[in-house]
CSV table of C-alpha atoms in Angstrom, one decimal:
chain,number,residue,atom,x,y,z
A,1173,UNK,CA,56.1,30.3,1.0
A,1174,UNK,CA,55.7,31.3,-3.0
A,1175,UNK,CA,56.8,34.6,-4.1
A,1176,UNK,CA,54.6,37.3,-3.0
A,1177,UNK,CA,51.9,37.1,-6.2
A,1178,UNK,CA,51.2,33.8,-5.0
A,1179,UNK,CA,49.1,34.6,-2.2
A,1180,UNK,CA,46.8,36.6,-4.2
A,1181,UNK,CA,43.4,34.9,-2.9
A,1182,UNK,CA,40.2,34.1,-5.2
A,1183,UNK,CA,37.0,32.7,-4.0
A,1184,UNK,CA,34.3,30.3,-5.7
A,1185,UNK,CA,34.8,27.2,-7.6
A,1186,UNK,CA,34.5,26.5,-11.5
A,1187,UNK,CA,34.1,23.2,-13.1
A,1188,UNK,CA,32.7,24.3,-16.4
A,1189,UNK,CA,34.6,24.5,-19.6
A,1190,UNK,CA,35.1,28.3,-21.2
A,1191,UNK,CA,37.0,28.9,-24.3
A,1192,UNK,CA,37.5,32.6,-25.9
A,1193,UNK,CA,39.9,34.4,-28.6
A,1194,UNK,CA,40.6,33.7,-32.1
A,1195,UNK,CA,40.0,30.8,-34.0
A,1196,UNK,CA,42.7,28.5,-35.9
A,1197,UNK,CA,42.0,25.7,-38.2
A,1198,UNK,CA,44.1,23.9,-35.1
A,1199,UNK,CA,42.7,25.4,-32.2
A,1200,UNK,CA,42.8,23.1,-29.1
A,1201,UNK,CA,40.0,22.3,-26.8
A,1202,UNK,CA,39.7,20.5,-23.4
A,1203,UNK,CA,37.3,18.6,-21.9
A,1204,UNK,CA,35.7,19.4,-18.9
A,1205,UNK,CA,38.7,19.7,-16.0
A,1206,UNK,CA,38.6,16.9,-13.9
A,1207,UNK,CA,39.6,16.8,-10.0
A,1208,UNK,CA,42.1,15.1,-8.6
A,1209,UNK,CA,42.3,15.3,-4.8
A,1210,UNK,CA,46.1,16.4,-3.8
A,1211,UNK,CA,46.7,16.3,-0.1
A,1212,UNK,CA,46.8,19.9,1.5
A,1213,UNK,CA,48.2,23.4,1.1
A,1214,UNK,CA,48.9,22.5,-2.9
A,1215,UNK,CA,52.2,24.6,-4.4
A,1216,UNK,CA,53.1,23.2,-7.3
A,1217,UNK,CA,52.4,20.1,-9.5
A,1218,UNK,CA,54.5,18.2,-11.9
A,1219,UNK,CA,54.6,15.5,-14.5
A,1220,UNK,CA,56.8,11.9,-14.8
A,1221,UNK,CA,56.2,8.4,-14.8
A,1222,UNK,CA,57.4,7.5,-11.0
A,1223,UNK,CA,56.4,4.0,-11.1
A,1224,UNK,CA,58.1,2.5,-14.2
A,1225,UNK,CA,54.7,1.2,-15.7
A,1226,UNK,CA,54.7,3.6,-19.1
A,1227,UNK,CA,51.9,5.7,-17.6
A,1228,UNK,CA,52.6,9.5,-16.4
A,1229,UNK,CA,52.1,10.3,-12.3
A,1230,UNK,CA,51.4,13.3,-11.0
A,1231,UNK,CA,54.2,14.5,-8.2
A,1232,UNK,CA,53.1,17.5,-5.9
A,1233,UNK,CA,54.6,20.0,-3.3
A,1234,UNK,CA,52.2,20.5,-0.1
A,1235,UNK,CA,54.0,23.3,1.4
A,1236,UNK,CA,52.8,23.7,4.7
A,1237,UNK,CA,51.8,20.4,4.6
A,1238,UNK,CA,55.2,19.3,4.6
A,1239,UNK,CA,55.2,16.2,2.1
A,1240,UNK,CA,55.6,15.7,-1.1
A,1241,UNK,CA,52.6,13.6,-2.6
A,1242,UNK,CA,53.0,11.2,-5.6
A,1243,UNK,CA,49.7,10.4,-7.7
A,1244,UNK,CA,49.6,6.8,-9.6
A,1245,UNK,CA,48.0,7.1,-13.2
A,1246,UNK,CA,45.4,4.4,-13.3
A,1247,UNK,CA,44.9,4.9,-17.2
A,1248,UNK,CA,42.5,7.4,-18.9
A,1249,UNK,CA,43.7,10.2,-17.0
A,1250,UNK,CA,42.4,9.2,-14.0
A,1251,UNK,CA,44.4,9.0,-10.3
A,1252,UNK,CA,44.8,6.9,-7.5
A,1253,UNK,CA,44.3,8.4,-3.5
A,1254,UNK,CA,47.9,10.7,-3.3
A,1255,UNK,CA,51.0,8.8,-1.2
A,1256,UNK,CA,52.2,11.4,1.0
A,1257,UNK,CA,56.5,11.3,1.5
A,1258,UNK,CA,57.6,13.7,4.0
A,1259,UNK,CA,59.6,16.2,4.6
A,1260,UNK,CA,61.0,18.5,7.2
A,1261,UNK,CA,60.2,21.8,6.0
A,1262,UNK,CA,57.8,23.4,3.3
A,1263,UNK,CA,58.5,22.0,-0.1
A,1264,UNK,CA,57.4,24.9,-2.7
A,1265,UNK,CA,58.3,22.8,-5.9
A,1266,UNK,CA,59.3,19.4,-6.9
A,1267,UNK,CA,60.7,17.8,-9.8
A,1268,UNK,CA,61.2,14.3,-11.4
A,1269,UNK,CA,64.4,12.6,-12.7
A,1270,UNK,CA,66.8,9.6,-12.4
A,1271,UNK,CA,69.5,11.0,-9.7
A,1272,UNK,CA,70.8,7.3,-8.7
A,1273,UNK,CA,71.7,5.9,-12.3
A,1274,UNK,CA,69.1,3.0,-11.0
A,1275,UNK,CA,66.6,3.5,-14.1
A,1276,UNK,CA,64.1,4.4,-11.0
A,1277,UNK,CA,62.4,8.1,-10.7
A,1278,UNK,CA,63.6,9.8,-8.1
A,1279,UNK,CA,62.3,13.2,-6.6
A,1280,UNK,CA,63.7,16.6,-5.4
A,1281,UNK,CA,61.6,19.5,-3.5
A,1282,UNK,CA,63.0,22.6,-3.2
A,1283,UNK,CA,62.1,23.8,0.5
A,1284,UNK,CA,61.5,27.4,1.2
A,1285,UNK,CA,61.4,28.0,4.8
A,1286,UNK,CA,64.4,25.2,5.0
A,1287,UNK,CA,66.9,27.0,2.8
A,1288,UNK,CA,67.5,23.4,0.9
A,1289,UNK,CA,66.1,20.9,-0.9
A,1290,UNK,CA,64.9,17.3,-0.1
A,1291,UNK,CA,66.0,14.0,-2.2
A,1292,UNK,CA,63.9,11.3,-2.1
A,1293,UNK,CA,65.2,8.3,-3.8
A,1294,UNK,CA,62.8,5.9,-5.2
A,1295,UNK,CA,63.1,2.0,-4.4
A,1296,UNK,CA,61.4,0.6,-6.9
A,1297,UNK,CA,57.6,0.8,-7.6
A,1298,UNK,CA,56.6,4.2,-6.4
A,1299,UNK,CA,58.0,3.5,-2.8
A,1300,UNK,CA,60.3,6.0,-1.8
A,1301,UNK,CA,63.6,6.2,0.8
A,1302,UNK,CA,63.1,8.4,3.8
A,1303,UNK,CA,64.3,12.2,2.9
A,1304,UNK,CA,68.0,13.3,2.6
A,1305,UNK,CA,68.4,16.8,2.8
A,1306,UNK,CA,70.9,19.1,1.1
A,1307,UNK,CA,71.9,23.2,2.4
A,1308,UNK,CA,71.1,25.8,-0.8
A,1309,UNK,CA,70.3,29.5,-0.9
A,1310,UNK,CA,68.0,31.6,1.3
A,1311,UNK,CA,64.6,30.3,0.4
A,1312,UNK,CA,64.5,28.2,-2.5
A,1313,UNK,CA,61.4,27.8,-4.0
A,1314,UNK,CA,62.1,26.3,-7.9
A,1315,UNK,CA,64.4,23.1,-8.6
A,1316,UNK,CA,65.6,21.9,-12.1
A,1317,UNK,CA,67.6,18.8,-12.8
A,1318,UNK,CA,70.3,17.8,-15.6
A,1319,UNK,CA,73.9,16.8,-16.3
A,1320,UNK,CA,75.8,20.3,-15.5
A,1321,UNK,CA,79.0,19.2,-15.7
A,1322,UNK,CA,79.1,16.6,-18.1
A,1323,UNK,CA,80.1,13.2,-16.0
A,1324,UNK,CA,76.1,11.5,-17.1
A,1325,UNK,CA,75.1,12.4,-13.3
A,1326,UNK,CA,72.4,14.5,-13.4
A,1327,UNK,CA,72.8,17.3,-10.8
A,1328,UNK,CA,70.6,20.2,-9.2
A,1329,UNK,CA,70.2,24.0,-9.8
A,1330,UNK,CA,67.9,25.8,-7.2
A,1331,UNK,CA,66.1,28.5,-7.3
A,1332,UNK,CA,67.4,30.7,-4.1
A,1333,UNK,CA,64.7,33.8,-3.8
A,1334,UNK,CA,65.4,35.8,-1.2
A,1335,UNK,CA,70.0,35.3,-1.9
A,1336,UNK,CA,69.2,36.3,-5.8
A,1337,UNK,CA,71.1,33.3,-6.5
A,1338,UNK,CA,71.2,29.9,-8.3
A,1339,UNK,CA,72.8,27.2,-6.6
A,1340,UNK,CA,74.5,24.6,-8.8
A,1341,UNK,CA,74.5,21.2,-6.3
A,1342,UNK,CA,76.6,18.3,-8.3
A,1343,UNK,CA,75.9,14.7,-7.8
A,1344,UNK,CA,78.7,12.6,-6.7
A,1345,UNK,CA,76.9,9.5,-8.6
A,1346,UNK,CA,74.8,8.0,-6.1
A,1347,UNK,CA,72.2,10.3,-5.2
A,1348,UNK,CA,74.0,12.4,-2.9
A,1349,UNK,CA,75.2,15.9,-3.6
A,1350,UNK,CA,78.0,18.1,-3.1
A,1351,UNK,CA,78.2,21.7,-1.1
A,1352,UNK,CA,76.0,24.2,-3.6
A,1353,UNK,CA,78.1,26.5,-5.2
A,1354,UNK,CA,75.8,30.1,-5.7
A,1355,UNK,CA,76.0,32.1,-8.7
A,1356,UNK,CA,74.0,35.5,-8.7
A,1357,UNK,CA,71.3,36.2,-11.2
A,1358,UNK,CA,69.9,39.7,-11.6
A,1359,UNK,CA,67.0,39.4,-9.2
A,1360,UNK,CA,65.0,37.4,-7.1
A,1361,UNK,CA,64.3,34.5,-8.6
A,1362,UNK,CA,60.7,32.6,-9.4
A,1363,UNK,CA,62.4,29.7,-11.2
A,1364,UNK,CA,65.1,27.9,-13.0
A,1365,UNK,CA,65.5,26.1,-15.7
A,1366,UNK,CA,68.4,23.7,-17.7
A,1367,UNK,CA,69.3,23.7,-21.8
A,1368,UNK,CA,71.9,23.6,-23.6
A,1369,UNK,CA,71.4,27.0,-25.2
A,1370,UNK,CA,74.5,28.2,-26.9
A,1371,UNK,CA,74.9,24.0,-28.5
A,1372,UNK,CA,78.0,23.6,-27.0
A,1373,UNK,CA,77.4,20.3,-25.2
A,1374,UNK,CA,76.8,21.4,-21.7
A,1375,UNK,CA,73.6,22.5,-19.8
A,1376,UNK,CA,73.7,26.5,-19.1
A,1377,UNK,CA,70.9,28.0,-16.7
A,1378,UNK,CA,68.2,30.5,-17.3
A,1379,UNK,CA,66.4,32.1,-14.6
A,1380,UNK,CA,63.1,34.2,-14.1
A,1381,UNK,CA,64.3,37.0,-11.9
A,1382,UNK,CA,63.0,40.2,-10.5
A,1383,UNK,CA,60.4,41.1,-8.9
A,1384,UNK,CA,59.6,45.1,-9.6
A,1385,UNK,CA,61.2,45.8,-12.9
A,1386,UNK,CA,61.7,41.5,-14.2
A,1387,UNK,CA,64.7,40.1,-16.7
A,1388,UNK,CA,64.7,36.5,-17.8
A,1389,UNK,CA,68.5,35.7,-16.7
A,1390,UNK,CA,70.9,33.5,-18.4
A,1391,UNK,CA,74.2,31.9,-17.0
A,1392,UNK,CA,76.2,30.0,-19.8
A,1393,UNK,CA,78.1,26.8,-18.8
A,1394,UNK,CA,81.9,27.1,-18.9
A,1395,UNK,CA,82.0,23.7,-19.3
A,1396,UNK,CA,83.0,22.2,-15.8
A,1397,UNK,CA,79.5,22.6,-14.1
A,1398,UNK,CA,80.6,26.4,-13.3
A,1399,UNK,CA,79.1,29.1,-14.4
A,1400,UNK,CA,79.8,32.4,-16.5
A,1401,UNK,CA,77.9,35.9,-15.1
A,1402,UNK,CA,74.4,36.3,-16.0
A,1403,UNK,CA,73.3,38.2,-19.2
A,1404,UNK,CA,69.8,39.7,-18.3
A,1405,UNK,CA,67.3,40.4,-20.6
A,1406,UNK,CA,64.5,42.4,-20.2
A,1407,UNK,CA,61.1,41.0,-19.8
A,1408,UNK,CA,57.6,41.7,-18.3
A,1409,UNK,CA,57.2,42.9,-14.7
A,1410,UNK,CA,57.7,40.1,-12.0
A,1411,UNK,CA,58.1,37.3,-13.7
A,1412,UNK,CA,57.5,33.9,-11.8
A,1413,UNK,CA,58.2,31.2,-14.2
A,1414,UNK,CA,60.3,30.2,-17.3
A,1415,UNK,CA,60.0,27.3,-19.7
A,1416,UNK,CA,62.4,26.3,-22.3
A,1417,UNK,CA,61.5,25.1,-25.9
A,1418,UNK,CA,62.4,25.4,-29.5
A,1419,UNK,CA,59.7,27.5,-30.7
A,1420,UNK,CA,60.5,28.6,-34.2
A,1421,UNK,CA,62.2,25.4,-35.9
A,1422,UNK,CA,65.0,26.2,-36.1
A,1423,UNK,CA,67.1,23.8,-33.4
A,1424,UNK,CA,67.6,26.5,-31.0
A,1425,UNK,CA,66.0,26.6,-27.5
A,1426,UNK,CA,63.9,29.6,-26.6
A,1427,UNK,CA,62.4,31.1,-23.7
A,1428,UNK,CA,59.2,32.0,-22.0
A,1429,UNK,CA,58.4,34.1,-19.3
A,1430,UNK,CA,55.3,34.2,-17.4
A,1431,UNK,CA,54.9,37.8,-16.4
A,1432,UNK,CA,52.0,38.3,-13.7
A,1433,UNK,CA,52.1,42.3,-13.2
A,1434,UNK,CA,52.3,42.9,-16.5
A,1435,UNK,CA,49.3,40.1,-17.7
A,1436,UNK,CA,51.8,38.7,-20.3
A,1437,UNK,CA,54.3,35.9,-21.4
A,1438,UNK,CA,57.5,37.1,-22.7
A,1439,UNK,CA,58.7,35.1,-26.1
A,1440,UNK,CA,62.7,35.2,-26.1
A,1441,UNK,CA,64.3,33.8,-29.5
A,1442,UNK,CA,67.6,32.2,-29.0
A,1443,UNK,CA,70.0,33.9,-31.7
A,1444,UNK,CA,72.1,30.5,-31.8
A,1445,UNK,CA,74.8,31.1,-29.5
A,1446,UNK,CA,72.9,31.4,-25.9
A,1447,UNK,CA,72.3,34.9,-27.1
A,1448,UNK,CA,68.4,36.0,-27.5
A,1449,UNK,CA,66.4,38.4,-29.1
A,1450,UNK,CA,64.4,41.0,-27.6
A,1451,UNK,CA,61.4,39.6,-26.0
A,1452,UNK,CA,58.4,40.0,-27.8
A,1453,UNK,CA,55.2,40.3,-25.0
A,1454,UNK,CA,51.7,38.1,-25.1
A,1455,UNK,CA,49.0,39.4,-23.4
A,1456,UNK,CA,47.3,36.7,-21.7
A,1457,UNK,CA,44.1,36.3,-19.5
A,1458,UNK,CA,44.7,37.6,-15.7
A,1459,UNK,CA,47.9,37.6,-13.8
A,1460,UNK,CA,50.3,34.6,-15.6
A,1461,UNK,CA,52.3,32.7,-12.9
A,1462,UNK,CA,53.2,29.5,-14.6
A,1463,UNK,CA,53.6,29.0,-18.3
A,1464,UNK,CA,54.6,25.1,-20.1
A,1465,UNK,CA,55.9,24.8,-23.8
A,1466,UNK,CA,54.1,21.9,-25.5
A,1467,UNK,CA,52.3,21.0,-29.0
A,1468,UNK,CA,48.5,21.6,-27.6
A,1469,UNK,CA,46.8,21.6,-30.9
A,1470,UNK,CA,48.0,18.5,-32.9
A,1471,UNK,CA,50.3,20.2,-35.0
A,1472,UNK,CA,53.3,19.5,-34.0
A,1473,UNK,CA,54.3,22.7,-33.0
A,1474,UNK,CA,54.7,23.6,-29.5
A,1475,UNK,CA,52.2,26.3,-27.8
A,1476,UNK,CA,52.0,28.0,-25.2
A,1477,UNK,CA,50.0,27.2,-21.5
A,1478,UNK,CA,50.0,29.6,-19.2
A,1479,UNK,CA,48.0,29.7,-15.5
A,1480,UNK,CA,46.5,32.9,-13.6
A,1481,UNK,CA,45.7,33.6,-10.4
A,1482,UNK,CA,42.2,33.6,-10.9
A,1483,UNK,CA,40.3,30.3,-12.4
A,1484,UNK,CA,42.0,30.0,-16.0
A,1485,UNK,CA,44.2,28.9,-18.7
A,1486,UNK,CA,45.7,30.4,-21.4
A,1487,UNK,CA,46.5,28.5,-24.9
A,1488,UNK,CA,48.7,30.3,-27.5
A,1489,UNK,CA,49.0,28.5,-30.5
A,1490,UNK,CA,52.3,28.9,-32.5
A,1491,UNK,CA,52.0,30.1,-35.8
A,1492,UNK,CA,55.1,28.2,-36.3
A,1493,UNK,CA,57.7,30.8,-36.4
A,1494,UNK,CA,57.9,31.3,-32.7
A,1495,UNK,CA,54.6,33.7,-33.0
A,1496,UNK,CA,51.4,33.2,-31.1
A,1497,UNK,CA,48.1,33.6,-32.0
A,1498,UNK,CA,45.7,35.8,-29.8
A,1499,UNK,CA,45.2,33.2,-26.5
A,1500,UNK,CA,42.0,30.8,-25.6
A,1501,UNK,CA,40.9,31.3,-22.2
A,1502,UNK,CA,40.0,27.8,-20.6
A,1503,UNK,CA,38.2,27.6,-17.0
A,1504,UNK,CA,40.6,25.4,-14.6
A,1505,UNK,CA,39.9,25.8,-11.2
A,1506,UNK,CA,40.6,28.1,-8.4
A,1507,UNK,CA,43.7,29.8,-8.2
A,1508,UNK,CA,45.6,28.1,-10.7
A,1509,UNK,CA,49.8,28.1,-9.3
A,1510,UNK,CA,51.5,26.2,-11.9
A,1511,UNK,CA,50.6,24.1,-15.4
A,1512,UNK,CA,52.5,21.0,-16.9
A,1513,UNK,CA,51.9,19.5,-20.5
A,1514,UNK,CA,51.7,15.6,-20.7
A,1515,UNK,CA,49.8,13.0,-22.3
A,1516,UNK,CA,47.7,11.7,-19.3
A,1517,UNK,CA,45.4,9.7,-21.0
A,1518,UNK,CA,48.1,7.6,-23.8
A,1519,UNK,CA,45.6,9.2,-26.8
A,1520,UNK,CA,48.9,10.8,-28.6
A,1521,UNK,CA,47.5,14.3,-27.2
A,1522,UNK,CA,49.3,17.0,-24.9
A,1523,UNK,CA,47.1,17.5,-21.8
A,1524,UNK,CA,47.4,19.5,-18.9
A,1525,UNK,CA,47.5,19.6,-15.4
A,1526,UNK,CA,47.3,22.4,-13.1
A,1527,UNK,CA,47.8,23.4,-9.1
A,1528,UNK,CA,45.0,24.5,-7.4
A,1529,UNK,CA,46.8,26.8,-4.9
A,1530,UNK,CA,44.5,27.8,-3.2
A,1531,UNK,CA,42.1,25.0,-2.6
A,1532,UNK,CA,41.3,23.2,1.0
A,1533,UNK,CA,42.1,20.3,0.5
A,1534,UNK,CA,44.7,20.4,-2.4
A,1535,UNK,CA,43.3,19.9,-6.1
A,1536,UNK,CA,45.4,19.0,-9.3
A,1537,UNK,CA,42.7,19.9,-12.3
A,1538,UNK,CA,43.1,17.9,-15.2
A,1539,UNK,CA,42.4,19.1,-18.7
A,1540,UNK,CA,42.4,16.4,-21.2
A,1541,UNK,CA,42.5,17.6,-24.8
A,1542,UNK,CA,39.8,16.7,-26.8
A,1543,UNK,CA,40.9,18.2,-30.3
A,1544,UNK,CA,39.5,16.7,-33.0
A,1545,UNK,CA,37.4,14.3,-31.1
């Protein structure tokens, strides 16, 4: 299962559309949030075109469900009936990403209860390879892809909760993966993400860990695909997600940390060489537990999204020097787990999709952004 904070429970259902805060001459709006049936016991939802035909799926982890469901974009931000892929154990997160060098988009789950992740390997129009499945830490429950070690094979880091670990899993090429190599991070950790954060050429890790006191924890790439220590740095308490994105202009990837028992994303400004500013703390509506980095409000700037535990969604809207203006509250559905930014609906606008966790059956709610219509 999720970290703790995830099995917070709400009750009712909202379909209507609420906005509150301050106003901006570029202040996004959504349209009314749209269901999309997802299979059962819903985790965590994602964003990538898994088909090949230009239009972005949705890919979802069913935890106790056991399968990974894939979503077809039919155009206008609607979705075809979910294609379930299974898997052995519970698959907390999933991500998208070539792993085959076959121009095909392949998927990864990160299985909690399984203590490694399942590769499925796409065969060509959404159609998938049975499962192969690969050991990592004690209870992984985030995945991230990219090139760690600089051969153009894009490799794994996993999110191992309950070892206070990342494991590193390099690709030998065709899809497969070598024995995970752990490197411990300050905390338990809610997730993991890759970028090149000190510009040297290679892809370093930064982790959300700890679950009482919370750091956002960074491991910089020696070069190889291995690892230097992690430098923590303080953040709000328990944080569950990070996202990575250049947020002031200035070429640099930051950081954000969605903070649920504290009620706030943490902004961390990247000095330049992998080294960050103190965070500076957001207060958003309920219990954040997912936050995305994307331009929301047509300015080409990227905001921030972040999900509660309740029924919302919060929008900050950068200022544009990595500053955020007081959030918009938007209605999603029940129990929101996790939010992805993607143009859904091919209108040139960043939309959003978020996890119902807590739905029976699974729901992915669909915002699409309807600034300036």
């Amino acid at each position: 299962m999720r970290s703790p904070a995830v099995l917070l429970a709400g009750v009712g259902l909202v379909l209507t559309l609420a906005a509150c805060g301050s106003s901006s001459n570029s202040a996004p709006s959504f349209a009314a949030p749209l269901r999309v049936d997802a299979g059962m016991n819903l985790n965590y939802a994602t964003i990538g075109d898994v088909n090949g035909d230009g239009k972005p799926d949705l890919a979802t982890a069913n935890g106790d469900d056991k399968t990974v469901d894939v979503l077809f974009n039919r155009g206008n931000g609607r979705f075809a009936e979910p294609r379930q892929l299974g898997t052995d154990w519970s698959p907390e997160w999933v991500a998208i990403g070539d792993l085959n060098a076959d121009g095909r988009a392949d998927l990864v789950s990160a299985n909690g209860d399984g203590k490694d992740v399942s590769v499925l390997l796409n065969k060509g129009s959404g159609r998938f390879r049975r499962e192969r499945r690969y050991p990592a830490g004690d209870s992984p429950n985030s995945v991230a892809i990219g090139d760690l070690n600089g051969d153009d094979k894009p490799d794994l880091a996993v999110a191992d909760f309950f070892s206070n670990s990342i494991s590193a899993l390099l690709n030998r090429g065709d899809g497969s993966f070598r024995p995970k190599v752990g490197y411990p991070v300050g905390g338990q950790p809610g997730a993991v993400a890759t970028s090149d954060l000190n510009r040297d050429g290679t892809l370093d890790l930064v982790a959300a860990t700890g679950t009482r006191t919370g750091q956002v924890s960074v491991l910089l790439n020696s070069g190889d695909g291995t690892f230097q220590p992690s430098v923590d740095y303080p953040a709000g308490t328990g944080p569950l997600a990070v996202a990575v994105g250049d947020l002031n202009g200035d070429g640099k990837p930051d950081l954000a940390t969605a903070n649920p028992h504290s009620h706030v994303v943490s902004v961390f400004l990247n000095k330049g060489d992998g080294t960050f500013r103190a965070g500076h703390d957001y207060r958003v509506h309920g219990e954040p537990v997912a936050v995305a980095i994307g331009d929301l409000s047509g300015d080409g700037k990227p905001d921030l999204a972040s999900a509660d535990l309740e029924t919302n969604v919060s929008v900050l809207v950068n200022t544009g020097d990595g500053t955020f203006e007081s959030p918009l509250t938007f209605r999603a559905g029940l129990a929101p787990g996790s939010i992805a930014i993607g143009d859904l609906n091919d209108d040139g606008k960043g939309d959003l999709a978020v996890a119902g966790v807590n739905e029976q059956p699974a729901v992915v709610y669909v915002l699409l952004n309807a600034t300036g219509d």
